[in-house]
Coordinates of C-alpha atoms in Angstrom, one line a residue:
M568 CA 5.8 -93.6 78.3
S569 CA 2.2 -94.6 77.6
T570 CA -0.6 -93.5 79.9
E571 CA -3.2 -95.7 81.5
L572 CA -6.7 -94.6 80.6
T573 CA -10.3 -96.0 80.8
G574 CA -11.9 -97.3 77.6
A575 CA -14.1 -94.2 77.5
E576 CA -11.0 -91.9 77.8
I577 CA -9.3 -94.0 75.1
T578 CA -12.3 -93.6 72.8
V579 CA -12.3 -89.8 73.1
R580 CA -8.5 -89.6 72.7
C581 CA -8.7 -91.7 69.5
L582 CA -11.3 -89.2 68.1
Q583 CA -9.0 -86.4 69.0
K584 CA -6.0 -88.1 67.3
E585 CA -8.1 -88.6 64.1
G586 CA -8.9 -84.8 64.1
V587 CA -12.6 -85.3 64.6
D588 CA -14.4 -82.0 65.0
Y589 CA -17.9 -83.2 65.5
V590 CA -19.7 -86.3 66.8
F591 CA -23.4 -86.5 66.2
G592 CA -25.2 -88.6 68.8
Y593 CA -27.7 -89.3 71.5
P594 CA -26.8 -90.5 75.0
G595 CA -28.0 -93.6 76.8
G596 CA -26.9 -95.9 79.6
A597 CA -24.4 -98.0 77.7
V598 CA -22.4 -94.9 76.5
L599 CA -22.6 -92.6 79.5
Y600 CA -18.9 -93.1 80.4
I601 CA -18.0 -92.0 76.9
Y602 CA -20.3 -89.0 77.2
D603 CA -18.7 -88.1 80.5
E604 CA -15.3 -88.0 78.8
L605 CA -16.6 -85.9 75.9
F606 CA -18.0 -83.5 78.5
K607 CA -14.5 -83.1 80.1
Q608 CA -12.8 -81.8 76.9
D609 CA -13.6 -79.3 74.2
K610 CA -11.6 -80.5 71.1
V611 CA -14.3 -82.9 69.9
K612 CA -17.7 -81.2 69.9
H613 CA -20.9 -83.3 70.4
I614 CA -24.1 -82.4 68.5
L615 CA -27.2 -83.6 70.3
V616 CA -29.8 -84.7 67.7
R617 CA -33.4 -85.7 68.6
H618 CA -33.3 -89.2 67.1
E619 CA -30.5 -91.6 66.3
Q620 CA -31.5 -91.9 62.7
A621 CA -30.8 -88.2 62.4
A622 CA -27.4 -88.6 64.0
L623 CA -26.4 -90.9 61.2
H624 CA -27.8 -88.7 58.5
A625 CA -26.1 -85.6 59.9
A626 CA -22.8 -87.4 60.1
D627 CA -23.4 -88.6 56.5
G628 CA -24.1 -85.1 55.2
Y629 CA -21.0 -83.9 57.1
A630 CA -18.9 -86.5 55.3
R631 CA -20.4 -86.0 51.9
S632 CA -20.0 -82.2 51.8
G633 CA -16.9 -81.9 53.9
N634 CA -14.7 -84.8 52.5
K635 CA -14.1 -86.1 56.1
V636 CA -15.1 -89.2 57.9
G637 CA -18.4 -88.6 59.7
V638 CA -18.8 -89.9 63.3
A639 CA -21.9 -90.9 65.2
L640 CA -22.3 -92.1 68.8
V641 CA -25.4 -94.1 69.9
T642 CA -26.3 -96.3 72.8
S643 CA -27.2 -100.0 72.8
G644 CA -30.5 -101.6 71.9
P645 CA -33.0 -99.1 70.5
G646 CA -30.3 -96.5 70.1
V647 CA -28.4 -98.6 67.6
T648 CA -31.5 -100.1 65.9
N649 CA -32.8 -96.5 65.4
A650 CA -29.4 -95.8 63.7
V651 CA -29.6 -98.8 61.2
T652 CA -31.5 -96.8 58.6
G653 CA -28.8 -94.1 58.6
I654 CA -26.1 -96.7 58.5
A655 CA -27.7 -98.5 55.5
T656 CA -28.2 -95.1 53.7
A657 CA -24.4 -94.4 54.0
Y658 CA -23.5 -98.0 53.0
M659 CA -25.6 -97.9 49.8
D660 CA -23.9 -94.6 48.8
S661 CA -20.4 -95.5 49.9
I662 CA -20.1 -92.8 52.5
P663 CA -17.2 -93.0 55.1
L664 CA -18.6 -93.1 58.6
V665 CA -17.4 -94.4 61.9
V666 CA -20.3 -95.4 64.2
I667 CA -19.5 -96.0 67.9
S668 CA -22.3 -97.9 69.7
G669 CA -22.6 -98.8 73.3
Q670 CA -23.3 -102.4 74.3
V671 CA -24.3 -104.1 77.5
P672 CA -21.5 -105.4 79.7
T673 CA -19.6 -108.4 78.2
P674 CA -20.8 -110.9 80.9
A675 CA -24.4 -110.0 79.9
I676 CA -24.0 -110.4 76.2
G677 CA -26.3 -113.1 74.9
L678 CA -28.5 -113.1 78.0
D679 CA -31.2 -110.7 76.7
A680 CA -30.1 -108.0 79.1
F681 CA -31.9 -104.7 79.3
Q682 CA -31.4 -102.7 76.0
E683 CA -29.3 -105.5 74.4
V684 CA -29.4 -106.4 70.7
D685 CA -26.9 -108.3 68.6
T686 CA -25.5 -105.1 67.0
V687 CA -22.8 -106.9 65.0
G688 CA -25.3 -109.3 63.6
I689 CA -28.0 -106.7 62.8
T690 CA -25.6 -104.3 61.1
R691 CA -23.4 -106.8 59.3
P692 CA -25.3 -106.6 56.0
C693 CA -25.2 -102.8 55.8
V694 CA -21.6 -101.9 57.0
K695 CA -18.3 -102.1 55.3
H696 CA -17.0 -103.8 58.5
N697 CA -17.9 -104.0 62.1
F698 CA -16.2 -104.8 65.4
L699 CA -17.2 -105.9 68.9
V700 CA -14.5 -104.8 71.3
K701 CA -14.2 -107.3 74.2
D702 CA -10.7 -106.3 75.4
V703 CA -9.9 -102.7 76.3
D704 CA -6.3 -103.3 75.2
E705 CA -7.6 -103.7 71.6
L706 CA -9.8 -100.6 71.7
A707 CA -7.4 -98.0 70.3
N708 CA -6.1 -100.3 67.5
T709 CA -9.7 -101.1 66.6
I710 CA -10.8 -97.5 66.3
K711 CA -7.7 -96.8 64.1
K712 CA -8.7 -99.7 61.9
A713 CA -12.3 -98.4 61.7
F714 CA -11.2 -95.0 60.4
Y715 CA -8.8 -96.6 57.9
I716 CA -11.3 -99.0 56.5
A717 CA -14.1 -96.4 56.3
S718 CA -12.0 -93.9 54.3
T719 CA -9.9 -96.1 52.0
G720 CA -10.8 -98.2 48.9
R721 CA -14.5 -97.9 48.3
P722 CA -15.6 -95.9 51.4
G723 CA -18.3 -97.0 53.7
P724 CA -19.6 -97.1 57.3
V725 CA -17.7 -99.0 60.0
L726 CA -19.2 -99.8 63.3
V727 CA -17.4 -100.2 66.6
D728 CA -19.5 -101.8 69.4
I729 CA -18.1 -101.1 72.9
P730 CA -19.5 -102.9 75.9
K731 CA -20.1 -100.8 79.0
D732 CA -17.5 -102.6 81.1
V733 CA -14.9 -102.1 78.4
S734 CA -15.5 -98.3 78.6
Q735 CA -14.8 -98.5 82.3
Q736 CA -11.7 -100.8 82.2
K737 CA -8.2 -99.3 82.0
A738 CA -5.4 -99.9 79.6
H739 CA -2.2 -98.2 78.5
F740 CA -3.0 -95.8 75.6
A741 CA -0.9 -95.7 72.5
Y742 CA -2.6 -94.7 69.2
P743 CA -0.9 -96.2 66.2
E744 CA 0.4 -93.8 63.6
K745 CA -0.3 -96.3 60.8
I746 CA -2.3 -99.5 60.4
S747 CA -1.5 -102.5 58.3
M748 CA -4.1 -105.2 57.7
R749 CA -3.1 -108.4 55.9
S750 CA -6.7 -109.0 54.8
Y751 CA -7.4 -105.5 53.5
N752 CA -5.2 -103.9 50.9
P753 CA -7.2 -101.9 48.4
V754 CA -5.7 -101.5 44.9
T755 CA -5.1 -97.9 43.8
K756 CA -3.0 -98.1 40.6
G757 CA -4.8 -99.3 37.5
H758 CA -3.3 -102.0 35.3
S759 CA -1.2 -100.3 32.6
G760 CA -2.1 -102.8 30.0
Q761 CA -5.8 -102.3 30.6
I762 CA -5.4 -98.5 30.5
K763 CA -3.7 -98.9 27.1
K764 CA -6.6 -101.0 25.8
A765 CA -9.0 -98.3 27.0
A766 CA -7.1 -95.6 25.2
Q767 CA -7.2 -97.5 22.0
L768 CA -10.9 -98.1 22.2
I769 CA -11.5 -94.4 23.0
L770 CA -9.5 -93.2 20.1
G771 CA -11.4 -95.5 17.7
A772 CA -14.8 -94.5 19.0
R773 CA -17.4 -93.0 16.6
R774 CA -20.2 -92.6 19.0
P775 CA -18.6 -92.2 22.4
M776 CA -20.2 -91.6 25.8
I777 CA -18.7 -90.8 29.2
Y778 CA -20.9 -92.1 32.1
T779 CA -19.9 -91.1 35.6
G780 CA -21.2 -91.8 39.1
G781 CA -20.7 -91.0 42.8
G782 CA -17.2 -92.5 42.7
V783 CA -15.9 -89.4 40.9
I784 CA -17.2 -87.2 43.8
L785 CA -16.0 -89.5 46.6
S786 CA -12.5 -89.8 45.1
D787 CA -12.2 -86.0 44.4
A788 CA -11.7 -86.8 40.7
A789 CA -13.9 -84.0 39.3
A790 CA -11.0 -81.9 38.0
K791 CA -9.4 -84.9 36.2
L792 CA -12.8 -85.9 34.8
G793 CA -13.2 -82.4 33.4
D794 CA -9.8 -82.6 31.8
L795 CA -10.7 -85.9 30.2
V796 CA -14.1 -84.7 28.8
R797 CA -12.7 -81.5 27.4
T798 CA -9.6 -83.2 25.9
L799 CA -11.7 -85.7 24.1
G800 CA -14.7 -83.5 23.2
F801 CA -17.0 -86.4 24.2
P802 CA -20.5 -86.1 25.7
C803 CA -20.8 -86.7 29.5
T804 CA -23.6 -87.8 31.7
N805 CA -23.8 -88.1 35.5
T806 CA -25.9 -90.4 37.7
L807 CA -28.0 -89.0 40.5
M808 CA -25.1 -89.6 42.8
G809 CA -22.6 -88.1 40.4
L810 CA -24.2 -84.7 39.8
G811 CA -21.6 -82.0 40.1
G812 CA -18.8 -84.3 39.0
Y813 CA -18.9 -82.5 35.6
P814 CA -20.3 -78.9 35.4
A815 CA -24.0 -79.1 34.5
T816 CA -23.9 -75.7 32.7
D817 CA -21.2 -77.0 30.2
R818 CA -22.4 -77.8 26.7
Q819 CA -20.8 -81.3 26.8
F820 CA -23.0 -82.2 29.7
V821 CA -26.1 -83.9 28.4
G822 CA -27.9 -84.1 31.7
M823 CA -28.5 -86.8 34.3
L824 CA -29.4 -90.3 32.9
G825 CA -31.6 -93.0 34.1
M826 CA -35.2 -93.5 35.2
H827 CA -35.8 -89.7 35.3
G828 CA -32.8 -88.7 33.2
T829 CA -32.9 -86.5 30.1
Y830 CA -34.0 -87.9 26.7
E831 CA -30.6 -87.0 25.2
A832 CA -28.6 -88.7 28.0
N833 CA -30.6 -91.9 27.8
M834 CA -30.6 -92.1 24.0
A835 CA -26.9 -91.4 23.9
M836 CA -26.2 -94.1 26.5
Q837 CA -28.4 -96.6 24.5
H838 CA -26.8 -95.8 21.1
C839 CA -23.1 -95.2 21.8
D840 CA -20.5 -97.5 20.5
V841 CA -17.8 -96.9 23.2
L842 CA -19.0 -96.3 26.8
I843 CA -16.5 -95.1 29.4
A844 CA -18.0 -95.8 32.8
I845 CA -16.2 -94.1 35.7
G846 CA -17.1 -94.7 39.4
A847 CA -20.6 -95.8 38.5
R848 CA -22.3 -99.2 38.9
F849 CA -25.0 -99.7 36.2
D850 CA -27.7 -100.0 38.8
D851 CA -31.4 -100.6 38.0
R852 CA -32.4 -96.9 38.2
V853 CA -29.6 -96.0 35.7
I854 CA -29.9 -98.5 32.9
G855 CA -33.2 -100.3 33.7
N856 CA -33.3 -103.9 32.7
P857 CA -29.8 -105.1 31.6
K858 CA -31.2 -107.2 28.8
H859 CA -32.6 -104.0 27.2
F860 CA -29.2 -102.3 27.6
Y861 CA -27.2 -105.1 26.0
N862 CA -25.7 -104.2 22.6
E863 CA -23.2 -106.5 21.0
D864 CA -21.6 -103.7 19.0
R865 CA -20.9 -101.5 22.1
K866 CA -17.6 -101.7 23.9
I867 CA -17.6 -100.8 27.6
I868 CA -14.6 -99.5 29.7
H869 CA -15.3 -99.6 33.4
I870 CA -13.1 -97.8 35.9
D871 CA -13.8 -98.4 39.6
I872 CA -12.0 -98.9 42.9
D873 CA -14.2 -101.8 43.8
P874 CA -13.7 -104.9 41.7
S875 CA -17.0 -106.4 42.9
S876 CA -18.8 -103.5 41.1
I877 CA -17.3 -104.4 37.7
S878 CA -19.4 -106.7 35.5
K879 CA -21.9 -107.1 38.3
R880 CA -24.9 -106.2 36.2
V881 CA -23.4 -105.5 32.8
K882 CA -20.5 -107.4 31.3
V883 CA -17.7 -105.0 30.4
D884 CA -14.9 -105.3 27.8
V885 CA -12.1 -103.4 29.6
P886 CA -12.2 -103.5 33.4
I887 CA -9.8 -101.2 35.2
V888 CA -9.6 -101.6 39.0
G889 CA -8.0 -98.7 40.8
S890 CA -8.3 -95.2 42.3
I891 CA -10.2 -93.0 39.8
P892 CA -7.8 -90.0 40.0
D893 CA -4.8 -92.3 39.4
V894 CA -6.4 -94.1 36.5
L895 CA -7.6 -90.9 34.8
E896 CA -4.1 -89.4 35.2
A897 CA -2.5 -92.4 33.5
L898 CA -5.2 -92.4 30.8
L899 CA -4.9 -88.7 30.1
K900 CA -1.1 -89.0 29.8
L901 CA -1.5 -91.7 27.1
L902 CA -4.1 -89.7 25.2
K903 CA -2.2 -86.4 25.4
T904 CA 1.2 -87.8 24.4
G905 CA 0.1 -90.1 21.7
K906 CA 0.0 -89.2 18.0
D907 CA -3.6 -90.3 17.4
S908 CA -6.8 -88.4 18.1
P909 CA -10.5 -89.2 17.9
D910 CA -12.3 -89.2 14.6
H911 CA -13.6 -85.6 14.6
S912 CA -15.9 -86.0 11.6
A913 CA -17.6 -88.9 13.3
L914 CA -17.8 -87.0 16.6
D915 CA -19.4 -84.0 14.8
A916 CA -22.1 -86.3 13.4
W917 CA -22.6 -87.8 16.8
W918 CA -23.0 -84.4 18.4
A919 CA -25.5 -83.5 15.7
Q920 CA -27.6 -86.5 16.6
I921 CA -27.4 -85.7 20.3
D922 CA -28.4 -82.1 19.6
S923 CA -31.5 -83.4 17.8
W924 CA -32.4 -85.4 20.8
R925 CA -31.7 -82.4 23.0
A926 CA -34.1 -80.3 20.9
R927 CA -37.0 -82.4 22.2
D928 CA -36.8 -80.3 25.4
C929 CA -37.8 -83.2 27.6
L930 CA -37.8 -81.1 30.8
K931 CA -40.4 -78.6 29.5
Y932 CA -43.4 -77.8 31.8
D933 CA -46.3 -75.3 31.9
R934 CA -44.6 -72.0 32.8
A935 CA -47.9 -70.1 32.5
S936 CA -49.7 -72.2 35.1
A937 CA -51.8 -70.4 37.7
I938 CA -50.8 -73.0 40.3
I939 CA -47.2 -73.2 41.5
K940 CA -45.2 -75.8 39.5
P941 CA -42.5 -77.5 41.5
Q942 CA -40.0 -77.2 38.7
R943 CA -40.5 -73.4 38.8
V944 CA -39.6 -73.4 42.5
I945 CA -36.3 -75.3 41.9
E946 CA -35.4 -73.1 38.9
T947 CA -36.0 -70.0 41.0
L948 CA -34.0 -71.5 43.9
Y949 CA -31.1 -72.0 41.4
K950 CA -31.4 -68.4 40.2
V951 CA -31.7 -66.8 43.7
T952 CA -28.7 -68.8 45.1
K953 CA -26.7 -68.3 41.8
G954 CA -26.1 -72.1 41.7
A955 CA -23.7 -71.8 44.7
A956 CA -25.8 -73.4 47.5
F957 CA -25.4 -76.8 49.1
I958 CA -28.7 -78.6 48.3
T959 CA -29.9 -81.6 50.3
S960 CA -33.0 -83.5 49.5
D961 CA -35.4 -86.1 50.8
V962 CA -36.7 -88.8 48.5
G963 CA -39.5 -88.6 46.0
Q964 CA -40.6 -86.3 43.2
H965 CA -39.0 -83.2 44.8
Q966 CA -35.6 -85.1 44.7
M967 CA -35.9 -85.7 41.0
W968 CA -37.0 -82.1 40.2
A969 CA -34.0 -80.8 42.2
A970 CA -31.7 -83.1 40.3
Q971 CA -33.1 -82.0 37.0
F972 CA -33.5 -78.3 37.5
Y973 CA -30.7 -77.2 39.9
K974 CA -27.5 -77.1 37.8
F975 CA -24.7 -78.4 39.9
D976 CA -21.3 -77.1 38.6
Q977 CA -19.3 -78.3 41.6
P978 CA -18.9 -81.6 43.4
R979 CA -20.1 -82.2 47.0
R980 CA -22.9 -79.6 46.6
W981 CA -25.7 -82.2 45.9
I982 CA -26.4 -84.3 49.0
N983 CA -29.2 -87.0 48.7
S984 CA -29.9 -90.6 49.5
G985 CA -29.5 -92.3 46.1
G986 CA -29.1 -96.0 46.8
L987 CA -31.4 -96.6 49.8
G988 CA -33.8 -93.8 49.0
T989 CA -34.4 -92.7 52.6
M990 CA -37.3 -90.4 53.4
G991 CA -36.3 -88.2 56.3
F992 CA -32.7 -87.8 55.1
G993 CA -32.8 -84.2 53.9
L994 CA -33.1 -82.1 57.1
P995 CA -30.6 -83.9 59.3
A996 CA -28.2 -84.2 56.3
A997 CA -28.5 -80.4 55.9
M998 CA -27.5 -80.0 59.5
G999 CA -24.3 -82.0 58.9
V1000 CA -23.6 -80.0 55.8
Q1001 CA -23.9 -76.7 57.7
F1002 CA -21.5 -77.9 60.4
A1003 CA -19.0 -79.0 57.7
N1004 CA -19.5 -75.7 55.8
P1005 CA -20.4 -73.0 58.5
K1006 CA -20.2 -70.1 56.0
G1007 CA -22.1 -72.0 53.2
T1008 CA -25.6 -71.5 52.1
V1009 CA -27.5 -74.7 52.8
A1010 CA -31.0 -75.5 51.5
C1011 CA -33.1 -78.7 52.0
V1012 CA -35.5 -79.5 49.2
T1013 CA -38.3 -81.8 50.6
G1014 CA -41.9 -82.8 50.5
E1015 CA -44.7 -82.7 53.1
A1016 CA -44.4 -86.5 53.6
S1017 CA -40.6 -86.8 53.8
I1018 CA -40.1 -83.8 56.1
Q1019 CA -42.3 -85.3 58.8
M1020 CA -40.0 -88.4 59.1
C1021 CA -37.3 -86.4 61.0
I1022 CA -39.1 -83.1 61.6
Q1023 CA -38.1 -83.2 65.3
E1024 CA -34.6 -82.1 64.2
L1025 CA -36.0 -78.5 63.9
S1026 CA -35.3 -78.6 67.6
T1027 CA -31.6 -79.4 67.0
C1028 CA -31.4 -76.6 64.4
K1029 CA -32.7 -74.2 67.1
Q1030 CA -30.3 -75.4 69.7
Y1031 CA -27.3 -74.9 67.4
G1032 CA -28.5 -71.8 65.5
L1033 CA -28.4 -73.5 62.1
P1034 CA -29.7 -71.1 59.4
L1035 CA -31.0 -73.7 57.0
K1036 CA -33.6 -72.9 54.3
I1037 CA -36.2 -75.6 53.9
I1038 CA -38.1 -75.7 50.6
N1039 CA -41.2 -77.8 51.1
L1040 CA -42.8 -78.7 47.8
N1041 CA -46.2 -79.5 49.3
N1042 CA -48.6 -81.3 46.9
R1043 CA -50.6 -83.0 49.7
Y1044 CA -49.6 -86.4 48.3
M1045 CA -46.8 -88.9 48.7
G1046 CA -45.9 -87.6 45.2
M1047 CA -43.9 -90.4 43.7
V1048 CA -46.1 -93.0 45.2
R1049 CA -49.1 -91.2 43.6
Q1050 CA -47.3 -91.0 40.3
W1051 CA -46.7 -94.7 40.2
Q1052 CA -50.3 -95.4 41.2
E1053 CA -51.5 -93.2 38.4
F1054 CA -49.3 -94.9 35.8
F1055 CA -49.3 -98.5 36.9
H1056 CA -52.2 -99.1 39.3
G1057 CA -55.2 -97.7 37.6
N1058 CA -55.4 -94.4 39.5
R1059 CA -56.0 -96.2 42.8
Y1060 CA -54.4 -93.9 45.2
A1061 CA -54.0 -96.4 48.1
E1062 CA -52.8 -94.5 51.2
S1063 CA -50.8 -91.9 49.2
Y1064 CA -53.1 -88.9 50.1
M1065 CA -51.9 -86.8 53.1
D1066 CA -55.2 -85.6 54.5
A1067 CA -54.1 -84.5 58.0
L1068 CA -51.1 -82.3 57.4
P1069 CA -49.9 -79.8 60.1
N1070 CA -49.8 -76.1 59.6
F1071 CA -46.1 -76.1 58.7
V1072 CA -45.7 -72.3 59.3
K1073 CA -47.0 -72.6 62.8
L1074 CA -45.0 -75.7 63.4
A1075 CA -41.8 -74.0 62.3
E1076 CA -42.6 -71.0 64.5
S1077 CA -43.3 -73.3 67.5
Y1078 CA -39.7 -74.5 67.2
G1079 CA -38.5 -70.8 67.1
H1080 CA -38.0 -70.5 63.4
V1081 CA -39.4 -68.4 60.6
G1082 CA -42.3 -69.9 58.6
M1083 CA -43.7 -68.9 55.2
K1084 CA -46.6 -70.2 53.1
I1085 CA -46.4 -69.5 49.4
E1086 CA -49.5 -70.2 47.2
Q1087 CA -49.1 -68.0 44.1
P1088 CA -46.5 -68.5 41.3
G1089 CA -45.8 -64.7 41.3
D1090 CA -44.7 -64.9 44.9
V1091 CA -42.1 -67.7 44.5
E1092 CA -39.1 -65.5 43.7
G1093 CA -39.9 -62.8 46.3
A1094 CA -40.3 -65.4 49.1
L1095 CA -37.0 -67.1 48.3
K1096 CA -35.2 -63.8 48.1
E1097 CA -36.6 -62.8 51.5
A1098 CA -35.7 -66.1 53.1
F1099 CA -32.1 -66.1 51.9
K1100 CA -31.7 -62.5 53.2
L1101 CA -32.4 -63.9 56.7
K1102 CA -28.8 -65.3 57.0
D1103 CA -29.0 -66.2 60.6
R1104 CA -32.4 -67.8 60.8
L1105 CA -33.9 -71.1 59.7
V1106 CA -36.7 -70.4 57.3
F1107 CA -39.4 -73.1 56.5
M1108 CA -41.0 -72.3 53.1
D1109 CA -44.2 -74.2 52.5
F1110 CA -44.9 -74.0 48.7
I1111 CA -48.4 -75.2 47.8
T1112 CA -47.7 -76.9 44.5
D1113 CA -49.7 -78.6 41.7
Q1114 CA -51.1 -81.9 43.0
T1115 CA -51.2 -83.5 39.5
E1116 CA -47.7 -82.7 38.4
N1117 CA -45.5 -85.7 37.4
V1118 CA -41.8 -86.2 36.9
F1119 CA -40.8 -86.6 33.3
P1120 CA -39.1 -88.2 31.5
M1121 CA -39.7 -91.6 33.1
V1122 CA -38.4 -95.0 32.3
P1123 CA -40.9 -97.6 33.7
G1124 CA -39.5 -100.3 35.8
G1125 CA -38.1 -103.2 33.8
K1126 CA -38.0 -101.2 30.6
G1127 CA -35.0 -100.0 28.6
L1128 CA -33.5 -96.5 28.4
S1129 CA -35.1 -95.7 25.0
E1130 CA -38.6 -96.6 26.3
M1131 CA -39.1 -93.3 28.1
I1132 CA -42.5 -91.7 28.9
L1133 CA -42.0 -88.1 27.9
V1134 CA -45.3 -86.5 28.7

């Protein structure tokens, strides 16, 4: 016999049924009944952030690193508008989130009530789907749909907007075991004929390339990708979002590709004759201008769960829509059981060419510098953590250096905002990562501009005892902005200089954490070792780095992958 509960009780019961451990949020008038019900139970723990944007980033980091749906709870009006940046960040990177927002009572909707905004209208462009629940009888079913939509197919954020009166009204509670939606049935199995065509192209390749993105991480296909790469002996590159999908320390990995990718990865992408794209979308930061990427002799195989991502920017020859693990399993079966194998002599010649590109050592920097080089900090971070840490980043030069110099051998260890490029993401995302991995080592690589976007979350870290390690690469500039101004705007540094920075050590200490300032290259390793020995404390490390250092290689906007600036 079903039980009659209020909408607020139903909401919390649904979260319990979904096995939700943590909800990241901030209370307000429209969600107080839901907060009251959270207070009455202990299965679902609430994490109080200091800003709604941080709630979304924390839920996002939790989802990315923990392979679960992240959940955030915000109030109406400014609560949900503060959350939009975090929702859009998750949407651009296909991260499964369920966002529960409060709304003014249904009779007041559309009347410009206190703290009312059109949440469904505002979030529609940056969610996978959203709902406004006007009938408490539909609440449980709607929340079930939200978790299903968020976590299946191409993942993404789903928002459920609950008016205050709906959270007070009562209904019989019955949570559905399964959900069926006539309008939403994502394909999982790839077309067998297309997979056969792909196998034929692969076996005939003379200059092959495997190009993978975040889809490999999100679908937990890293092991199958590794099997494919090693079976074929082909070179492999990852996008920024795909790092860790294939081990960075393996010889067949040619580095990240794209705007700040390695010379060897970009040249191999540009000159291959068969390209196998897996869970990647050929975006502008990866291939630059599509007209410069076009090559009539190149054949492209594209595997993706989302049909709208295929041939969106680059026309492909063999599209395969389906779940990446399922498609790779079928492809591997064909390749392993067939009589044919790739042309090894052609492959040897191709590897010789790649190794000649690799010999350019495109990531070299001045290791004898008397000023701390940011690359040195990341290399030392990798050494001190033995490559086993979870690394979050903000957005800018420090993000690119982390991607280039921290060798990710495992998936779900590199957590960053790739699609939206959200400054302020790193610290709250690291909080979510730590909750998802309580015994893990979590470090946030940031810059002095980005960290100030959500620096109030140092308070959240203190409240919950999160022992994060913050690596602040402080060059007193908005570094990537300054780099573009140097290259393309005649050294006119319009508003990129940070001339009123706080004392980060004292600021960290004022929140109850440990602060360190590091100014000499010889002190970098010792400071990092000391910080990581403090296993139960948050340590803010302020590294004073070279103001003039730029990220290389760099493909200028609108140019092709072979038009890199190397020095």
